[in-house]
Amino acid sequence: MSPGPRALIAEDEPLLAAALAAELAACWPGLALLPPAPDGAAALAAALAHRPDVCFLDIRMPRLDGLAAAHAIIEDWPHDVPPPLMVFVTAHDEYALRAFEAQALDYLLKPVEQGRLAACVARLIRQLGDRREPAAALNNVVAQLRAVPAPAGVGAPRLHVIRAQAGEVVHLVPVEEVLYFAAADKYLRVVTAEREHLIRLSLRDLLPRLDPQRFWQVHRGLVVQARHILAARREETGRVLLTLRGRPETLVASRMFAHLFRGM
């Protein structure tokens, strides 16, 4: 007899996580709950370690928000395993509701109403019983998540020079010369054809200051200047291997960004 479905709740407010767990236990007795994740980064680690069938992700969480956590989970999800069904939990947010409804992504409003949760659970049970082939299911989730636009933010001034400090020396690196930026713990690697620098800046803070036509995010932790990409080779897993001009290493674009490398 196969085990019942398992779910992960990601919520940074313990009382709300406990309340949702109790309501799920009442309306979905066969569901097993994993220990709740207190933020998006913990949700990513737990999802990849335990492979739940359903993820209930709070939209506003520290470290990674719910949508970013969903992207990260799907980026690293094994291509031969059906991906989890995603349910986003949000306070009343018109942007989020329109975005999720447009892509048929399920959501719950805080405070969660029993009738709405019961309808959500019924839909999830139907979807779990009608799971398609893993690769097709994964492609479907990728398309849904990728089509949800990021909320419009305040325009940030374009960055033209990177100030990278090494000891007592500050190197001024023209952005034009950067081949790629890669996240590395609390730092960001700034890589040119000649050398590499470390700066204390998050990729999230950097992205709004780059020209998106020139700098492409190809992974949650990697941004590449498009004109330096020499070739892109797609793997069966959905990832794309990138070769750059002037660098020996191969970079990996995740399946969330593989659409950037389709032929014209």
PDB file of C-alpha atoms in Angstrom:
ATOM      1  CA  MET A   1       0.000   0.000   0.000  1.00  0.00           C
ATOM      2  CA  SER A   2       1.489   3.314  -1.087  1.00  0.00           C
ATOM      3  CA  PRO A   3       1.928   6.035   1.560  1.00  0.00           C
ATOM      4  CA  GLY A   4      -0.494   8.933   1.631  1.00  0.00           C
ATOM      5  CA  PRO A   5       0.334  12.419   0.361  1.00  0.00           C
ATOM      6  CA  ARG A   6       2.682  14.674   2.314  1.00  0.00           C
ATOM      7  CA  ALA A   7       2.675  18.449   2.571  1.00  0.00           C
ATOM      8  CA  LEU A   8       5.051  21.191   3.633  1.00  0.00           C
ATOM      9  CA  ILE A   9       3.862  24.455   5.192  1.00  0.00           C
ATOM     10  CA  ALA A  10       6.224  27.435   4.884  1.00  0.00           C
ATOM     11  CA  GLU A  11       5.171  30.294   7.159  1.00  0.00           C
ATOM     12  CA  ASP A  12       7.278  32.680   9.234  1.00  0.00           C
ATOM     13  CA  GLU A  13       4.563  33.202  11.853  1.00  0.00           C
ATOM     14  CA  PRO A  14       4.364  30.035  14.012  1.00  0.00           C
ATOM     15  CA  LEU A  15       0.777  30.643  15.139  1.00  0.00           C
ATOM     16  CA  LEU A  16      -0.426  30.923  11.547  1.00  0.00           C
ATOM     17  CA  ALA A  17       1.522  27.810  10.565  1.00  0.00           C
ATOM     18  CA  ALA A  18      -0.044  25.879  13.452  1.00  0.00           C
ATOM     19  CA  ALA A  19      -3.528  27.143  12.570  1.00  0.00           C
ATOM     20  CA  LEU A  20      -3.195  26.060   8.922  1.00  0.00           C
ATOM     21  CA  ALA A  21      -1.856  22.670  10.034  1.00  0.00           C
ATOM     22  CA  ALA A  22      -4.845  22.168  12.332  1.00  0.00           C
ATOM     23  CA  GLU A  23      -7.313  23.138   9.611  1.00  0.00           C
ATOM     24  CA  LEU A  24      -5.633  20.807   7.123  1.00  0.00           C
ATOM     25  CA  ALA A  25      -5.762  17.949   9.631  1.00  0.00           C
ATOM     26  CA  ALA A  26      -9.503  18.489  10.000  1.00  0.00           C
ATOM     27  CA  CYS A  27     -10.385  18.614   6.300  1.00  0.00           C
ATOM     28  CA  TRP A  28      -7.700  16.275   4.900  1.00  0.00           C
ATOM     29  CA  PRO A  29      -7.156  13.465   7.445  1.00  0.00           C
ATOM     30  CA  GLY A  30      -4.987  11.404   5.098  1.00  0.00           C
ATOM     31  CA  LEU A  31      -2.441  14.185   4.652  1.00  0.00           C
ATOM     32  CA  ALA A  32       0.884  13.878   6.490  1.00  0.00           C
ATOM     33  CA  LEU A  33       2.521  17.173   7.405  1.00  0.00           C
ATOM     34  CA  LEU A  34       6.272  17.718   7.463  1.00  0.00           C
ATOM     35  CA  PRO A  35       7.714  20.022  10.153  1.00  0.00           C
ATOM     36  CA  PRO A  36       6.876  23.613   9.125  1.00  0.00           C
ATOM     37  CA  ALA A  37       9.534  25.776   7.491  1.00  0.00           C
ATOM     38  CA  PRO A  38      10.013  29.250   9.040  1.00  0.00           C
ATOM     39  CA  ASP A  39      11.236  30.957   5.856  1.00  0.00           C
ATOM     40  CA  GLY A  40      11.731  30.459   2.143  1.00  0.00           C
ATOM     41  CA  ALA A  41      15.284  29.137   2.391  1.00  0.00           C
ATOM     42  CA  ALA A  42      14.205  26.498   4.929  1.00  0.00           C
ATOM     43  CA  ALA A  43      11.257  25.613   2.673  1.00  0.00           C
ATOM     44  CA  LEU A  44      13.630  25.042  -0.236  1.00  0.00           C
ATOM     45  CA  ALA A  45      15.884  22.776   1.809  1.00  0.00           C
ATOM     46  CA  ALA A  46      12.971  20.794   3.269  1.00  0.00           C
ATOM     47  CA  ALA A  47      11.218  20.389  -0.075  1.00  0.00           C
ATOM     48  CA  LEU A  48      14.309  19.052  -1.814  1.00  0.00           C
ATOM     49  CA  ALA A  49      15.145  16.758   1.104  1.00  0.00           C
ATOM     50  CA  HIS A  50      11.669  15.287   1.685  1.00  0.00           C
ATOM     51  CA  ARG A  51       9.910  15.791  -1.681  1.00  0.00           C
ATOM     52  CA  PRO A  52       6.407  16.632  -0.472  1.00  0.00           C
ATOM     53  CA  ASP A  53       3.401  16.269  -2.749  1.00  0.00           C
ATOM     54  CA  VAL A  54       2.072  19.726  -1.861  1.00  0.00           C
ATOM     55  CA  CYS A  55       3.742  22.950  -0.684  1.00  0.00           C
ATOM     56  CA  PHE A  56       1.766  25.685   1.088  1.00  0.00           C
ATOM     57  CA  LEU A  57       3.987  28.762   0.719  1.00  0.00           C
ATOM     58  CA  ASP A  58       3.434  32.077   2.435  1.00  0.00           C
ATOM     59  CA  ILE A  59       4.088  34.845  -0.058  1.00  0.00           C
ATOM     60  CA  ARG A  60       5.876  37.218   2.323  1.00  0.00           C
ATOM     61  CA  MET A  61       8.719  35.452   4.141  1.00  0.00           C
ATOM     62  CA  PRO A  62      12.275  36.456   5.043  1.00  0.00           C
ATOM     63  CA  ARG A  63      15.330  35.317   3.047  1.00  0.00           C
ATOM     64  CA  LEU A  64      13.207  33.975   0.158  1.00  0.00           C
ATOM     65  CA  ASP A  65       9.592  34.964  -0.427  1.00  0.00           C
ATOM     66  CA  GLY A  66       7.061  32.299  -1.363  1.00  0.00           C
ATOM     67  CA  LEU A  67       7.240  32.832  -5.106  1.00  0.00           C
ATOM     68  CA  ALA A  68      11.051  32.868  -5.100  1.00  0.00           C
ATOM     69  CA  ALA A  69      11.051  29.703  -2.981  1.00  0.00           C
ATOM     70  CA  ALA A  70       8.730  28.007  -5.484  1.00  0.00           C
ATOM     71  CA  HIS A  71      11.059  29.007  -8.329  1.00  0.00           C
ATOM     72  CA  ALA A  72      14.049  27.641  -6.426  1.00  0.00           C
ATOM     73  CA  ILE A  73      12.297  24.354  -5.607  1.00  0.00           C
ATOM     74  CA  ILE A  74      11.368  23.779  -9.237  1.00  0.00           C
ATOM     75  CA  GLU A  75      14.844  24.806 -10.432  1.00  0.00           C
ATOM     76  CA  ASP A  76      16.463  22.027  -8.409  1.00  0.00           C
ATOM     77  CA  TRP A  77      13.676  19.438  -8.488  1.00  0.00           C
ATOM     78  CA  PRO A  78      14.672  16.027  -9.972  1.00  0.00           C
ATOM     79  CA  HIS A  79      13.398  15.775 -13.541  1.00  0.00           C
ATOM     80  CA  ASP A  80      12.171  12.195 -13.044  1.00  0.00           C
ATOM     81  CA  VAL A  81       9.968  12.919  -9.991  1.00  0.00           C
ATOM     82  CA  PRO A  82       6.534  14.605 -10.206  1.00  0.00           C
ATOM     83  CA  PRO A  83       6.888  18.150  -8.810  1.00  0.00           C
ATOM     84  CA  PRO A  84       4.873  19.296  -5.797  1.00  0.00           C
ATOM     85  CA  LEU A  85       1.598  21.101  -6.234  1.00  0.00           C
ATOM     86  CA  MET A  86       2.024  24.725  -5.132  1.00  0.00           C
ATOM     87  CA  VAL A  87      -0.469  26.657  -3.012  1.00  0.00           C
ATOM     88  CA  PHE A  88       0.383  30.272  -2.173  1.00  0.00           C
ATOM     89  CA  VAL A  89      -0.904  31.778   1.055  1.00  0.00           C
ATOM     90  CA  THR A  90      -1.262  35.541   1.087  1.00  0.00           C
ATOM     91  CA  ALA A  91      -2.929  38.448   2.826  1.00  0.00           C
ATOM     92  CA  HIS A  92      -5.362  40.290   0.570  1.00  0.00           C
ATOM     93  CA  ASP A  93      -3.090  41.367  -2.266  1.00  0.00           C
ATOM     94  CA  GLU A  94      -4.731  42.338  -5.550  1.00  0.00           C
ATOM     95  CA  TYR A  95      -1.511  41.900  -7.506  1.00  0.00           C
ATOM     96  CA  ALA A  96      -0.963  38.374  -6.197  1.00  0.00           C
ATOM     97  CA  LEU A  97      -4.567  37.325  -6.764  1.00  0.00           C
ATOM     98  CA  ARG A  98      -4.612  38.526 -10.374  1.00  0.00           C
ATOM     99  CA  ALA A  99      -1.254  36.906 -11.095  1.00  0.00           C
ATOM    100  CA  PHE A 100      -2.172  33.544  -9.570  1.00  0.00           C
ATOM    101  CA  GLU A 101      -5.630  33.427 -11.140  1.00  0.00           C
ATOM    102  CA  ALA A 102      -4.203  34.210 -14.572  1.00  0.00           C
ATOM    103  CA  GLN A 103      -1.878  31.210 -14.370  1.00  0.00           C
ATOM    104  CA  ALA A 104      -4.324  28.851 -12.590  1.00  0.00           C
ATOM    105  CA  LEU A 105      -2.038  28.739  -9.546  1.00  0.00           C
ATOM    106  CA  ASP A 106      -3.886  27.989  -6.328  1.00  0.00           C
ATOM    107  CA  TYR A 107      -3.876  30.421  -3.418  1.00  0.00           C
ATOM    108  CA  LEU A 108      -5.418  30.905   0.000  1.00  0.00           C
ATOM    109  CA  LEU A 109      -6.228  34.238   1.618  1.00  0.00           C
ATOM    110  CA  LYS A 110      -5.322  34.975   5.228  1.00  0.00           C
ATOM    111  CA  PRO A 111      -7.123  34.317   7.469  1.00  0.00           C
ATOM    112  CA  VAL A 112      -7.850  31.022   5.755  1.00  0.00           C
ATOM    113  CA  GLU A 113     -11.581  30.293   5.530  1.00  0.00           C
ATOM    114  CA  GLN A 114     -12.689  26.705   6.119  1.00  0.00           C
ATOM    115  CA  GLY A 115     -14.869  26.573   2.992  1.00  0.00           C
ATOM    116  CA  ARG A 116     -12.124  27.960   0.756  1.00  0.00           C
ATOM    117  CA  LEU A 117      -9.602  25.511   2.215  1.00  0.00           C
ATOM    118  CA  ALA A 118     -11.984  22.587   1.685  1.00  0.00           C
ATOM    119  CA  ALA A 119     -12.405  23.568  -1.982  1.00  0.00           C
ATOM    120  CA  CYS A 120      -8.629  23.887  -2.347  1.00  0.00           C
ATOM    121  CA  VAL A 121      -8.086  20.459  -0.761  1.00  0.00           C
ATOM    122  CA  ALA A 122     -10.666  18.844  -3.067  1.00  0.00           C
ATOM    123  CA  ARG A 123      -8.889  20.321  -6.083  1.00  0.00           C
ATOM    124  CA  LEU A 124      -5.483  19.155  -4.820  1.00  0.00           C
ATOM    125  CA  ILE A 125      -6.760  15.610  -4.264  1.00  0.00           C
ATOM    126  CA  ARG A 126      -8.093  15.525  -7.840  1.00  0.00           C
ATOM    127  CA  GLN A 127      -4.797  16.795  -9.208  1.00  0.00           C
ATOM    128  CA  LEU A 128      -2.779  14.274  -7.204  1.00  0.00           C
ATOM    129  CA  GLY A 129      -4.969  11.489  -8.570  1.00  0.00           C
ATOM    130  CA  ASP A 130      -4.417  12.688 -12.127  1.00  0.00           C
ATOM    131  CA  ARG A 131      -0.680  13.243 -12.098  1.00  0.00           C
ATOM    132  CA  ARG A 132       0.911  13.302 -15.510  1.00  0.00           C
ATOM    133  CA  GLU A 133       4.329  12.066 -16.567  1.00  0.00           C
ATOM    134  CA  PRO A 134       7.025  13.798 -14.410  1.00  0.00           C
ATOM    135  CA  ALA A 135       8.743  15.771 -17.175  1.00  0.00           C
ATOM    136  CA  ALA A 136       5.432  17.088 -18.539  1.00  0.00           C
ATOM    137  CA  ALA A 137       4.248  18.012 -15.042  1.00  0.00           C
ATOM    138  CA  LEU A 138       7.513  19.809 -14.361  1.00  0.00           C
ATOM    139  CA  ASN A 139       7.297  21.750 -17.629  1.00  0.00           C
ATOM    140  CA  ASN A 140       3.746  22.780 -16.762  1.00  0.00           C
ATOM    141  CA  VAL A 141       4.762  24.162 -13.355  1.00  0.00           C
ATOM    142  CA  VAL A 142       7.754  25.945 -14.897  1.00  0.00           C
ATOM    143  CA  ALA A 143       5.494  27.659 -17.433  1.00  0.00           C
ATOM    144  CA  GLN A 144       2.985  28.683 -14.757  1.00  0.00           C
ATOM    145  CA  LEU A 145       5.571  30.135 -12.383  1.00  0.00           C
ATOM    146  CA  ARG A 146       7.585  31.843 -15.100  1.00  0.00           C
ATOM    147  CA  ALA A 147       4.479  33.652 -16.370  1.00  0.00           C
ATOM    148  CA  VAL A 148       3.826  35.326 -13.002  1.00  0.00           C
ATOM    149  CA  PRO A 149       5.534  38.733 -13.268  1.00  0.00           C
ATOM    150  CA  ALA A 150       7.444  40.217 -10.375  1.00  0.00           C
ATOM    151  CA  PRO A 151       5.658  43.127  -8.680  1.00  0.00           C
ATOM    152  CA  ALA A 152       6.583  46.475 -10.163  1.00  0.00           C
ATOM    153  CA  GLY A 153       9.189  48.145  -7.965  1.00  0.00           C
ATOM    154  CA  VAL A 154      10.643  51.598  -7.678  1.00  0.00           C
ATOM    155  CA  GLY A 155      13.020  52.267 -10.547  1.00  0.00           C
ATOM    156  CA  ALA A 156      16.649  52.052  -9.415  1.00  0.00           C
ATOM    157  CA  PRO A 157      19.442  54.003 -11.137  1.00  0.00           C
ATOM    158  CA  ARG A 158      21.505  51.975 -13.595  1.00  0.00           C
ATOM    159  CA  LEU A 159      24.833  50.738 -12.286  1.00  0.00           C
ATOM    160  CA  HIS A 160      27.835  51.638 -14.480  1.00  0.00           C
ATOM    161  CA  VAL A 161      30.816  50.912 -12.217  1.00  0.00           C
ATOM    162  CA  ILE A 162      31.334  48.239  -9.553  1.00  0.00           C
ATOM    163  CA  ARG A 163      33.467  49.320  -6.571  1.00  0.00           C
ATOM    164  CA  ALA A 164      35.148  46.139  -5.323  1.00  0.00           C
ATOM    165  CA  GLN A 165      37.373  46.448  -2.267  1.00  0.00           C
ATOM    166  CA  ALA A 166      40.306  44.109  -1.654  1.00  0.00           C
ATOM    167  CA  GLY A 167      42.182  45.061   1.505  1.00  0.00           C
ATOM    168  CA  GLU A 168      43.096  48.724   1.236  1.00  0.00           C
ATOM    169  CA  VAL A 169      42.532  48.841  -2.529  1.00  0.00           C
ATOM    170  CA  VAL A 170      39.219  49.627  -4.236  1.00  0.00           C
ATOM    171  CA  HIS A 171      38.979  48.314  -7.804  1.00  0.00           C
ATOM    172  CA  LEU A 172      36.668  50.193 -10.150  1.00  0.00           C
ATOM    173  CA  VAL A 173      35.149  47.616 -12.518  1.00  0.00           C
ATOM    174  CA  PRO A 174      33.056  48.903 -15.453  1.00  0.00           C
ATOM    175  CA  VAL A 175      29.816  46.942 -15.625  1.00  0.00           C
ATOM    176  CA  GLU A 176      30.407  46.710 -19.376  1.00  0.00           C
ATOM    177  CA  GLU A 177      33.384  44.411 -18.661  1.00  0.00           C
ATOM    178  CA  VAL A 178      31.516  42.002 -16.365  1.00  0.00           C
ATOM    179  CA  LEU A 179      30.840  38.600 -17.911  1.00  0.00           C
ATOM    180  CA  TYR A 180      28.683  37.343 -15.065  1.00  0.00           C
ATOM    181  CA  PHE A 181      27.625  37.839 -11.446  1.00  0.00           C
ATOM    182  CA  ALA A 182      27.315  34.768  -9.213  1.00  0.00           C
ATOM    183  CA  ALA A 183      25.969  34.554  -5.665  1.00  0.00           C
ATOM    184  CA  ALA A 184      28.477  33.149  -3.149  1.00  0.00           C
ATOM    185  CA  ASP A 185      27.239  32.969   0.458  1.00  0.00           C
ATOM    186  CA  LYS A 186      27.091  36.571   1.712  1.00  0.00           C
ATOM    187  CA  TYR A 187      29.040  37.865  -1.267  1.00  0.00           C
ATOM    188  CA  LEU A 188      28.574  38.324  -4.983  1.00  0.00           C
ATOM    189  CA  ARG A 189      31.276  37.208  -7.394  1.00  0.00           C
ATOM    190  CA  VAL A 190      31.940  39.741 -10.127  1.00  0.00           C
ATOM    191  CA  VAL A 191      33.710  37.922 -12.966  1.00  0.00           C
ATOM    192  CA  THR A 192      35.456  39.561 -15.913  1.00  0.00           C
ATOM    193  CA  ALA A 193      37.647  37.984 -18.596  1.00  0.00           C
ATOM    194  CA  GLU A 194      40.787  38.841 -16.613  1.00  0.00           C
ATOM    195  CA  ARG A 195      39.897  38.407 -12.964  1.00  0.00           C
ATOM    196  CA  GLU A 196      37.268  37.974 -10.251  1.00  0.00           C
ATOM    197  CA  HIS A 197      36.123  40.289  -7.441  1.00  0.00           C
ATOM    198  CA  LEU A 198      33.908  39.858  -4.377  1.00  0.00           C
ATOM    199  CA  ILE A 199      31.395  42.487  -3.283  1.00  0.00           C
ATOM    200  CA  ARG A 200      28.893  42.619  -0.422  1.00  0.00           C
ATOM    201  CA  LEU A 201      25.710  42.994  -2.429  1.00  0.00           C
ATOM    202  CA  SER A 202      22.839  40.594  -2.942  1.00  0.00           C
ATOM    203  CA  LEU A 203      21.720  39.555  -6.388  1.00  0.00           C
ATOM    204  CA  ARG A 204      18.227  40.741  -5.464  1.00  0.00           C
ATOM    205  CA  ASP A 205      19.552  44.267  -4.860  1.00  0.00           C
ATOM    206  CA  LEU A 206      21.761  44.197  -7.941  1.00  0.00           C
ATOM    207  CA  LEU A 207      19.205  43.066 -10.531  1.00  0.00           C
ATOM    208  CA  PRO A 208      17.051  46.246 -10.597  1.00  0.00           C
ATOM    209  CA  ARG A 209      20.200  48.247 -11.367  1.00  0.00           C
ATOM    210  CA  LEU A 210      21.172  46.220 -14.447  1.00  0.00           C
ATOM    211  CA  ASP A 211      19.820  46.543 -17.980  1.00  0.00           C
ATOM    212  CA  PRO A 212      17.632  43.413 -18.385  1.00  0.00           C
ATOM    213  CA  GLN A 213      18.174  43.433 -22.157  1.00  0.00           C
ATOM    214  CA  ARG A 214      21.903  42.989 -21.616  1.00  0.00           C
ATOM    215  CA  PHE A 215      22.114  41.079 -18.334  1.00  0.00           C
ATOM    216  CA  TRP A 216      20.066  37.895 -18.203  1.00  0.00           C
ATOM    217  CA  GLN A 217      19.266  36.051 -15.007  1.00  0.00           C
ATOM    218  CA  VAL A 218      19.787  32.393 -15.910  1.00  0.00           C
ATOM    219  CA  HIS A 219      19.620  30.879 -12.435  1.00  0.00           C
ATOM    220  CA  ARG A 220      18.470  32.196  -9.063  1.00  0.00           C
ATOM    221  CA  GLY A 221      22.133  32.810  -8.214  1.00  0.00           C
ATOM    222  CA  LEU A 222      23.553  33.729 -11.615  1.00  0.00           C
ATOM    223  CA  VAL A 223      23.291  36.690 -14.017  1.00  0.00           C
ATOM    224  CA  VAL A 224      25.175  36.641 -17.323  1.00  0.00           C
ATOM    225  CA  GLN A 225      25.868  39.452 -19.775  1.00  0.00           C
ATOM    226  CA  ALA A 226      24.165  38.058 -22.884  1.00  0.00           C
ATOM    227  CA  ARG A 227      26.653  39.304 -25.448  1.00  0.00           C
ATOM    228  CA  HIS A 228      29.378  37.173 -23.851  1.00  0.00           C
ATOM    229  CA  ILE A 229      27.444  33.907 -24.270  1.00  0.00           C
ATOM    230  CA  LEU A 230      29.090  31.922 -27.039  1.00  0.00           C
ATOM    231  CA  ALA A 231      26.895  28.795 -27.073  1.00  0.00           C
ATOM    232  CA  ALA A 232      24.052  27.147 -25.149  1.00  0.00           C
ATOM    233  CA  ARG A 233      23.439  23.389 -25.020  1.00  0.00           C
ATOM    234  CA  ARG A 234      20.243  21.944 -23.589  1.00  0.00           C
ATOM    235  CA  GLU A 235      20.303  18.812 -21.413  1.00  0.00           C
ATOM    236  CA  GLU A 236      17.533  16.222 -21.046  1.00  0.00           C
ATOM    237  CA  THR A 237      16.886  17.498 -17.511  1.00  0.00           C
ATOM    238  CA  GLY A 238      15.828  20.888 -18.913  1.00  0.00           C
ATOM    239  CA  ARG A 239      18.991  22.683 -17.831  1.00  0.00           C
ATOM    240  CA  VAL A 240      21.118  24.575 -20.346  1.00  0.00           C
ATOM    241  CA  LEU A 241      24.930  24.576 -20.325  1.00  0.00           C
ATOM    242  CA  LEU A 242      26.488  27.923 -21.271  1.00  0.00           C
ATOM    243  CA  THR A 243      29.907  28.605 -22.756  1.00  0.00           C
ATOM    244  CA  LEU A 244      31.228  32.167 -22.469  1.00  0.00           C
ATOM    245  CA  ARG A 245      33.750  34.081 -24.521  1.00  0.00           C
ATOM    246  CA  GLY A 246      36.959  34.569 -22.582  1.00  0.00           C
ATOM    247  CA  ARG A 247      36.233  32.080 -19.763  1.00  0.00           C
ATOM    248  CA  PRO A 248      37.023  28.343 -19.504  1.00  0.00           C
ATOM    249  CA  GLU A 249      34.212  27.368 -17.117  1.00  0.00           C
ATOM    250  CA  THR A 250      30.771  26.120 -18.114  1.00  0.00           C
ATOM    251  CA  LEU A 251      27.794  27.845 -16.496  1.00  0.00           C
ATOM    252  CA  VAL A 252      24.398  26.272 -15.888  1.00  0.00           C
ATOM    253  CA  ALA A 253      21.076  27.935 -16.717  1.00  0.00           C
ATOM    254  CA  SER A 254      18.206  26.344 -14.801  1.00  0.00           C
ATOM    255  CA  ARG A 255      15.017  25.044 -16.361  1.00  0.00           C
ATOM    256  CA  MET A 256      13.197  28.168 -15.103  1.00  0.00           C
ATOM    257  CA  PHE A 257      15.253  30.249 -17.554  1.00  0.00           C
ATOM    258  CA  ALA A 258      15.796  27.721 -20.363  1.00  0.00           C
ATOM    259  CA  HIS A 259      13.250  29.572 -22.546  1.00  0.00           C
ATOM    260  CA  LEU A 260      15.841  32.339 -23.050  1.00  0.00           C
ATOM    261  CA  PHE A 261      17.856  29.969 -25.224  1.00  0.00           C
ATOM    262  CA  ARG A 262      15.273  28.747 -27.706  1.00  0.00           C
ATOM    263  CA  GLY A 263      16.158  29.283 -31.345  1.00  0.00           C
ATOM    264  CA  MET A 264      14.556  32.208 -33.166  1.00  0.00           C
TER     265      MET A 264
END
